[in-house]
Coordinates of C-alpha atoms in Angstrom, one line a residue:
M1 CA 31.6 -38.9 -37.6
N2 CA 31.6 -42.5 -36.6
S3 CA 34.9 -42.3 -34.8
H4 CA 34.9 -46.0 -33.6
K5 CA 35.2 -47.1 -37.2
I6 CA 38.3 -44.9 -37.9
G7 CA 41.8 -46.1 -37.3
R8 CA 44.3 -43.8 -35.6
N9 CA 46.5 -43.8 -38.8
D10 CA 43.6 -43.5 -41.2
P11 CA 43.0 -40.2 -43.1
C12 CA 40.9 -37.9 -41.0
P13 CA 37.3 -37.7 -42.4
C14 CA 37.3 -34.0 -42.0
G15 CA 39.3 -33.7 -45.2
S16 CA 42.4 -32.1 -43.8
G17 CA 44.7 -34.8 -45.3
K18 CA 46.1 -35.5 -41.9
K19 CA 46.1 -38.8 -40.1
Y20 CA 43.1 -39.1 -37.7
K21 CA 45.4 -39.3 -34.6
N22 CA 46.9 -35.9 -35.6
C23 CA 43.6 -34.2 -36.4
C24 CA 40.2 -34.8 -34.9
L25 CA 40.9 -37.7 -32.5
G26 CA 41.5 -35.2 -29.7
L27 CA 38.0 -33.8 -30.2
D28 CA 36.3 -37.2 -30.4
E29 CA 38.1 -38.5 -27.3
T30 CA 36.8 -35.6 -25.2
A31 CA 33.3 -35.4 -26.7
G32 CA 31.9 -38.1 -24.5
K33 CA 33.5 -36.8 -21.3
D34 CA 31.4 -35.1 -18.6
L35 CA 32.7 -31.6 -19.1
D36 CA 30.9 -28.3 -18.2
K37 CA 30.0 -26.1 -21.1
F38 CA 33.0 -23.8 -20.7
E39 CA 35.5 -26.7 -20.8
R40 CA 33.6 -28.4 -23.7
Y41 CA 33.6 -25.3 -25.9
N42 CA 37.1 -24.4 -24.9
Q43 CA 38.2 -27.9 -25.9
V44 CA 36.6 -27.5 -29.3
L45 CA 38.4 -24.1 -29.7
M46 CA 41.8 -25.6 -28.8
T47 CA 41.3 -28.6 -31.1
L48 CA 40.3 -26.4 -34.0
K49 CA 43.4 -24.1 -33.6
V50 CA 45.7 -27.1 -33.5
K51 CA 44.2 -28.3 -36.8
L52 CA 44.6 -24.9 -38.4
D53 CA 48.2 -24.6 -37.2
R54 CA 49.1 -28.0 -38.6
Q55 CA 47.3 -27.4 -41.8
Y56 CA 48.9 -24.1 -42.6
R57 CA 52.2 -24.4 -40.8
S58 CA 54.3 -23.8 -43.9
E59 CA 52.0 -21.0 -45.2
I60 CA 52.1 -19.2 -41.8
K61 CA 55.9 -19.4 -41.8
R62 CA 55.9 -17.8 -45.2
I63 CA 53.6 -14.9 -44.4
R64 CA 54.3 -14.4 -40.7
R65 CA 56.7 -11.5 -41.1
T66 CA 54.5 -9.6 -43.4
A67 CA 51.4 -10.3 -41.2
Q68 CA 53.2 -9.3 -38.0
D69 CA 54.3 -6.0 -39.5
N70 CA 50.7 -5.4 -40.5
F71 CA 49.4 -6.3 -37.1
L72 CA 51.9 -4.0 -35.3
R73 CA 51.7 -1.0 -37.7
F74 CA 49.3 1.0 -35.5
A75 CA 50.6 -0.3 -32.1
G76 CA 54.0 1.5 -31.9
L77 CA 55.7 -1.8 -31.2
T78 CA 58.5 -3.5 -33.1
D79 CA 57.7 -7.1 -31.9
I80 CA 54.7 -8.9 -30.4
P81 CA 54.9 -9.2 -26.6
S82 CA 54.7 -12.9 -25.5
D83 CA 51.4 -12.4 -23.7
H84 CA 49.9 -10.9 -26.9
A85 CA 50.9 -13.9 -29.0
S86 CA 47.5 -15.6 -29.0
L87 CA 45.8 -12.3 -30.1
F88 CA 48.1 -12.2 -33.1
S89 CA 47.6 -15.9 -33.9
D90 CA 43.8 -15.4 -33.9
W91 CA 44.1 -12.3 -36.1
L92 CA 46.4 -14.2 -38.5
W93 CA 44.0 -17.1 -38.8
F94 CA 40.7 -15.4 -38.8
D95 CA 41.3 -11.8 -40.1
F96 CA 44.4 -11.5 -42.2
P97 CA 43.6 -11.9 -45.9
A98 CA 46.2 -14.5 -46.9
E99 CA 45.1 -15.6 -50.4
N100 CA 42.2 -14.6 -52.6
A101 CA 41.4 -11.8 -50.1
I102 CA 40.1 -14.4 -47.5
S103 CA 41.7 -15.6 -44.3
L104 CA 43.3 -19.0 -43.8
A105 CA 40.3 -20.1 -41.6
Q106 CA 37.8 -19.0 -44.2
Q107 CA 39.7 -21.0 -46.8
Y108 CA 39.8 -24.1 -44.5
Y109 CA 36.0 -23.8 -43.9
T110 CA 35.3 -23.5 -47.6
E111 CA 37.4 -26.6 -48.5
N112 CA 36.6 -28.8 -45.5
G113 CA 33.5 -27.5 -43.7
N114 CA 31.1 -30.1 -45.2
F115 CA 33.4 -32.9 -43.9
M116 CA 34.0 -31.7 -40.4
D117 CA 32.5 -32.9 -37.2
R118 CA 29.5 -30.6 -36.5
P119 CA 30.7 -28.9 -33.3
L120 CA 34.0 -28.2 -35.0
A121 CA 32.4 -26.8 -38.2
E122 CA 30.0 -24.6 -36.2
C123 CA 32.9 -23.3 -34.0
L124 CA 35.0 -22.5 -37.1
L125 CA 32.1 -20.7 -38.7
E126 CA 31.6 -18.6 -35.6
L127 CA 35.3 -17.8 -35.3
N128 CA 35.2 -16.6 -38.9
H129 CA 32.5 -14.2 -37.8
S130 CA 34.3 -13.1 -34.6
F131 CA 36.4 -9.9 -34.2
L132 CA 38.8 -8.3 -31.9
S133 CA 37.1 -5.6 -29.8
I134 CA 37.5 -3.4 -26.7
L135 CA 35.0 -4.1 -23.9
V136 CA 34.0 -2.8 -20.5
P137 CA 32.5 -5.1 -17.8
L138 CA 29.0 -4.3 -16.7
E139 CA 28.5 -7.2 -14.2
A140 CA 30.3 -10.3 -13.3
G141 CA 28.7 -13.5 -11.9
D142 CA 30.1 -16.9 -11.0
A143 CA 29.8 -18.3 -14.5
S144 CA 29.5 -15.4 -16.9
F145 CA 30.5 -11.8 -17.7
L146 CA 28.2 -9.1 -19.1
L147 CA 30.3 -6.8 -21.3
H148 CA 29.7 -3.5 -23.1
D149 CA 31.4 -3.3 -26.5
L150 CA 32.9 0.2 -26.9
I151 CA 33.1 -0.1 -30.7
T152 CA 29.8 -1.8 -31.7
G153 CA 27.8 -0.4 -28.8
T154 CA 26.3 -3.8 -28.1
T155 CA 26.1 -5.8 -24.9
R156 CA 27.7 -9.3 -24.9
R157 CA 27.8 -12.1 -22.4
V158 CA 30.8 -14.5 -22.1
M159 CA 31.3 -17.6 -20.1
L160 CA 33.8 -17.7 -17.3
K161 CA 36.0 -20.6 -16.2
E162 CA 36.2 -19.3 -12.6
P163 CA 34.3 -16.6 -10.7
W164 CA 35.5 -13.0 -11.3
E165 CA 37.5 -12.1 -8.1
I166 CA 38.6 -8.5 -8.8
K167 CA 36.6 -6.3 -6.3
E168 CA 37.3 -3.0 -8.0
N169 CA 34.7 -1.0 -9.9
L170 CA 34.0 -3.0 -13.0
S171 CA 33.4 0.2 -15.1
D172 CA 37.1 1.2 -14.5
I173 CA 38.3 -1.9 -16.3
I174 CA 39.0 -2.0 -20.1
L175 CA 39.4 -5.4 -21.8
L176 CA 40.8 -6.3 -25.3
G177 CA 39.7 -9.7 -26.6
R178 CA 38.0 -11.8 -29.2
I179 CA 34.6 -13.3 -28.4
V180 CA 33.4 -16.3 -30.3
E181 CA 29.6 -16.9 -30.0
T182 CA 28.3 -20.4 -29.1
A183 CA 24.9 -21.9 -28.6
Q184 CA 25.4 -21.4 -24.8
G185 CA 26.9 -17.9 -24.9
G186 CA 30.1 -16.2 -25.8
L187 CA 33.6 -17.4 -25.0
F188 CA 36.9 -15.6 -25.2
S189 CA 39.2 -17.0 -27.8
G190 CA 42.7 -16.9 -26.5
M191 CA 44.3 -14.1 -24.4
V192 CA 42.4 -11.2 -22.9
L193 CA 44.3 -8.0 -22.1
M194 CA 43.2 -5.7 -19.3
Q195 CA 44.0 -2.1 -18.3
K196 CA 42.5 0.4 -15.9
D197 CA 40.7 3.6 -16.8
D198 CA 42.8 5.6 -14.4
A199 CA 44.0 8.4 -16.7
G200 CA 41.2 8.9 -19.1
Q201 CA 42.1 5.9 -21.3
K202 CA 38.5 5.1 -22.1
E203 CA 37.9 8.5 -23.5
I204 CA 41.2 8.4 -25.5
I205 CA 40.2 5.0 -26.9
R206 CA 36.8 6.4 -28.0
R207 CA 38.3 9.5 -29.6
N208 CA 41.0 7.5 -31.5
L209 CA 38.4 4.9 -32.7
E210 CA 36.0 7.6 -33.9
Y211 CA 38.8 9.1 -36.0
F212 CA 39.7 5.8 -37.6
K213 CA 36.1 4.8 -38.2
S214 CA 35.5 8.1 -40.0
L215 CA 38.6 7.5 -42.1
A216 CA 37.5 3.9 -43.0
G217 CA 33.9 4.9 -43.6
L218 CA 32.9 1.9 -41.5
A219 CA 31.2 1.5 -38.1
G220 CA 30.8 -1.2 -35.5
T221 CA 31.2 -4.8 -36.5
D222 CA 32.4 -4.1 -40.0
F223 CA 35.2 -1.9 -38.8
C224 CA 36.4 -4.5 -36.2
R225 CA 36.4 -7.3 -38.7
Q226 CA 38.4 -5.3 -41.3
Y227 CA 40.7 -3.4 -39.0
G228 CA 41.5 -5.6 -36.0
E229 CA 45.1 -4.2 -36.2
I230 CA 43.8 -0.7 -35.5
V231 CA 41.7 -2.0 -32.5
Y232 CA 44.9 -3.6 -31.2
G233 CA 47.0 -0.5 -31.8
V234 CA 44.6 1.9 -30.1
F235 CA 44.4 -0.4 -27.0
C236 CA 48.2 -0.7 -26.9
H237 CA 48.9 3.0 -27.0
T238 CA 46.6 3.6 -24.0
L239 CA 48.0 0.5 -22.3
N240 CA 51.6 1.8 -22.7
K241 CA 50.5 5.5 -22.2
T242 CA 51.9 6.6 -25.5
S243 CA 50.4 9.0 -28.1
L244 CA 49.2 7.6 -31.4
S245 CA 50.8 9.3 -34.4
L246 CA 48.2 10.0 -37.0
N247 CA 50.0 11.6 -40.0
D248 CA 46.7 13.3 -41.0
I249 CA 46.9 15.8 -43.8
K250 CA 44.0 17.6 -45.5
A251 CA 43.7 20.3 -48.2
F252 CA 41.2 22.6 -49.7
S253 CA 41.1 25.5 -52.2
L254 CA 39.4 28.9 -51.9
E255 CA 38.3 31.3 -54.6
A256 CA 40.3 34.1 -53.0
P257 CA 43.6 33.9 -50.9
L258 CA 43.1 33.5 -47.2
S259 CA 44.6 36.8 -46.0
D260 CA 43.4 37.3 -42.5
I261 CA 44.1 34.0 -40.9
G262 CA 46.7 35.5 -38.6
R263 CA 44.0 37.7 -37.0
N264 CA 42.4 34.7 -35.3
N265 CA 43.6 34.5 -31.7
N266 CA 43.5 30.8 -31.9
I267 CA 45.8 30.6 -34.9
L268 CA 49.5 31.7 -34.3
P269 CA 51.6 32.9 -37.2
L270 CA 55.0 31.1 -37.4
Y271 CA 57.2 31.6 -40.5
Q272 CA 57.4 31.5 -44.2
A273 CA 59.1 28.5 -45.9
G274 CA 58.9 26.5 -49.1
G275 CA 56.5 29.1 -50.6
W276 CA 54.0 28.6 -47.8
Q277 CA 52.9 30.7 -44.8
W278 CA 52.8 28.5 -41.8
F279 CA 50.5 28.9 -38.8
Q280 CA 50.0 26.9 -35.6
P281 CA 46.5 26.2 -34.1
A282 CA 46.6 27.1 -30.4
H283 CA 45.8 24.5 -27.7
C284 CA 47.2 21.5 -29.7
S285 CA 49.4 18.9 -27.9
G286 CA 51.4 17.7 -30.9
Y287 CA 52.5 18.7 -34.3
A288 CA 49.7 20.8 -35.8
R289 CA 50.0 23.2 -38.7
I290 CA 47.9 25.3 -41.1
A291 CA 49.8 26.3 -44.3
V292 CA 48.6 28.8 -46.8
K293 CA 49.8 29.3 -50.4
D294 CA 47.8 31.4 -52.8
H295 CA 44.3 29.8 -52.9
T296 CA 45.4 26.5 -51.3
V297 CA 45.2 25.6 -47.6
L298 CA 46.9 22.6 -45.9
I299 CA 46.0 21.3 -42.5
A300 CA 48.2 18.7 -40.7
T301 CA 48.1 17.1 -37.3
D302 CA 49.7 14.0 -35.8
R303 CA 47.6 13.6 -32.6
A304 CA 44.0 12.3 -32.4
E305 CA 43.4 14.7 -29.4
D306 CA 44.1 17.6 -31.7
V307 CA 41.6 16.6 -34.4
P308 CA 38.7 18.4 -32.7
V309 CA 40.7 21.6 -32.6
I310 CA 41.4 21.4 -36.3
S311 CA 37.7 20.4 -37.0
A312 CA 36.5 23.4 -35.1
W313 CA 38.6 25.7 -37.2
L314 CA 37.4 24.0 -40.4
E315 CA 33.8 24.7 -39.4
Q316 CA 34.1 28.2 -40.9
F317 CA 34.7 26.5 -44.3
K318 CA 31.9 23.9 -44.0
N319 CA 30.7 24.6 -47.5
I320 CA 34.2 24.0 -48.9
A321 CA 35.2 20.6 -50.1
V322 CA 38.1 19.4 -47.9
K323 CA 40.0 16.5 -49.3
S324 CA 42.3 14.1 -47.5
V325 CA 45.8 14.2 -48.8
C326 CA 47.2 11.5 -46.5
S327 CA 46.2 9.5 -43.4
L328 CA 47.2 6.3 -41.7
L329 CA 44.8 4.4 -44.0
Q330 CA 45.7 6.3 -47.1
S331 CA 48.9 7.2 -49.0
P332 CA 49.1 10.3 -51.2
D333 CA 48.7 9.7 -54.9
I334 CA 51.0 11.3 -57.5
A335 CA 48.8 14.4 -57.8
Q336 CA 48.9 15.0 -54.0
A337 CA 52.6 14.2 -53.5
P338 CA 53.8 17.9 -53.6
L339 CA 51.3 18.7 -50.8
W340 CA 52.3 15.7 -48.8
F341 CA 56.0 16.6 -49.2
A342 CA 55.4 20.2 -48.1
V343 CA 54.1 19.0 -44.8
M344 CA 56.8 16.3 -44.5
K345 CA 59.6 18.8 -44.9
D346 CA 58.1 21.0 -42.2
R347 CA 57.5 18.1 -39.9
E348 CA 61.0 16.7 -40.4
T349 CA 62.4 20.2 -39.8
E350 CA 60.5 20.4 -36.5
K351 CA 61.9 17.1 -35.4
W352 CA 65.4 18.1 -36.4
L353 CA 65.2 21.3 -34.4
H354 CA 64.5 19.3 -31.2
T355 CA 66.9 16.4 -31.7
P356 CA 70.5 16.5 -30.3
H357 CA 73.2 16.2 -33.0
H358 CA 76.8 15.2 -32.7
E359 CA 77.8 17.9 -35.2
L360 CA 76.5 20.4 -32.6
D361 CA 78.3 18.7 -29.6
G362 CA 75.1 16.9 -28.5
Q363 CA 73.0 20.1 -28.5
T364 CA 69.7 20.5 -30.4
P365 CA 69.5 23.2 -33.1
E366 CA 66.9 24.9 -31.0
E367 CA 69.4 25.2 -28.2
V368 CA 72.1 26.5 -30.6
L369 CA 69.7 29.2 -31.8
R370 CA 69.8 30.7 -28.3
E371 CA 73.5 31.2 -28.4
E372 CA 75.4 34.2 -30.0
N373 CA 76.0 33.5 -33.7
G374 CA 74.0 30.3 -33.3
R375 CA 71.9 31.0 -36.4
R376 CA 75.0 31.4 -38.5
Q377 CA 76.4 28.2 -37.1
L378 CA 73.3 26.3 -38.2
L379 CA 73.2 27.9 -41.6
N380 CA 76.8 27.0 -42.2
L381 CA 76.1 23.4 -41.2
L382 CA 73.1 23.2 -43.6
D383 CA 75.1 24.7 -46.4
T384 CA 77.8 22.1 -46.0
L385 CA 75.2 19.3 -46.1
V386 CA 73.6 20.7 -49.2
E387 CA 76.9 20.7 -51.0
E388 CA 77.6 17.0 -50.3
S389 CA 77.2 15.1 -53.6
E390 CA 75.7 12.0 -51.8
Q391 CA 72.5 13.9 -51.1
S392 CA 69.5 13.0 -53.2
E393 CA 67.4 15.7 -54.7
E394 CA 64.7 15.2 -52.1
E395 CA 67.2 15.4 -49.3
K396 CA 68.7 18.6 -50.7
E397 CA 65.2 20.1 -51.0
L398 CA 64.6 19.2 -47.3
L399 CA 67.9 20.9 -46.3
L400 CA 67.0 24.0 -48.3
F401 CA 63.6 24.1 -46.5
M402 CA 65.4 23.7 -43.1
R403 CA 67.6 26.7 -44.1
E404 CA 64.6 28.8 -44.9
R405 CA 63.1 27.9 -41.5
I406 CA 66.3 28.9 -39.7
Q407 CA 66.5 32.2 -41.5
G408 CA 62.9 32.9 -40.6
I409 CA 63.2 32.0 -36.9
N410 CA 64.1 34.8 -34.4
P411 CA 66.6 33.8 -31.7
L412 CA 64.7 32.4 -28.7

């Protein structure tokens, strides 16, 4: 660009349609200043993001709610914390497929890349190649950080504005951030979140990510670029010390009925309901079930830490084709819906049993079962609910399943 020939109110030559003063002027005014490389590249980043925000302000307003719901769907959050806002903004610009399955930033580069100032175009290109990832510091100097990427397995170096002053063991720190590569090294784009590995968070992160990568059939960089919302969600759960709900359901068929499952010391028989025999794998921390009906076997779990337990049990059927019925990346199709609904009824019943209800004077059904005539009280309540005309067919089917469960449970 020959910026000295461009008036402040002239159209910006980058092709954005904005006046020069509202677009690339800020970049040109700082280009000649004596800035260190961190400040120089950081200025390019900030200028570029201002351009994107101005160019797509109305578009972002239109898609923001949908994009935010998508970004939070694995995080267990209902809103974006203020100190996470720049992570979401970067994901919205550089990852979220807004139109024609490409991001807003990719669309901008396609339309305007040939007309942009070279540092700006190169920066935008690198941002379009960037991804959100989880990193562990290896060493910190006065001007740079050497990081190990937990997802891609690579080592990456980023520039620092100031020397790293935290004196704790670097390997006990876990970072979440987006690195944009430059000619002089990497640079964090926007906010970086940090947590300590003081309760096994690093191992939990690895386990959860391995589960999701296997579901997606992707690894490393490709996984991060396509599923930044999962990377964010996994980090948030360990940051907030909450468990990640998986909703993982699998099924397989056998030539003969599985009759001796209850003889396995690690598989506990529970009850019969909905036409299925229900079992619980031992040593699981969350909801985990094995259900058997004729030649069909269902396996369900809602905690990533329980997946290895289920996988170990499945090893005895390693020559049998196990199909995924449902997962966080997959919804059941019409043919699989009955299998999905069978697990949902049992899971909702389990939740109902452990939830206080005003119809039971604030007690849980499990507590009522311990009382004399408690089972009859619960059955009467469920009968009343089944008879209500407002109930849908699915709700009535769930209530009938609950009734079967109560009939099959011995008083505790």
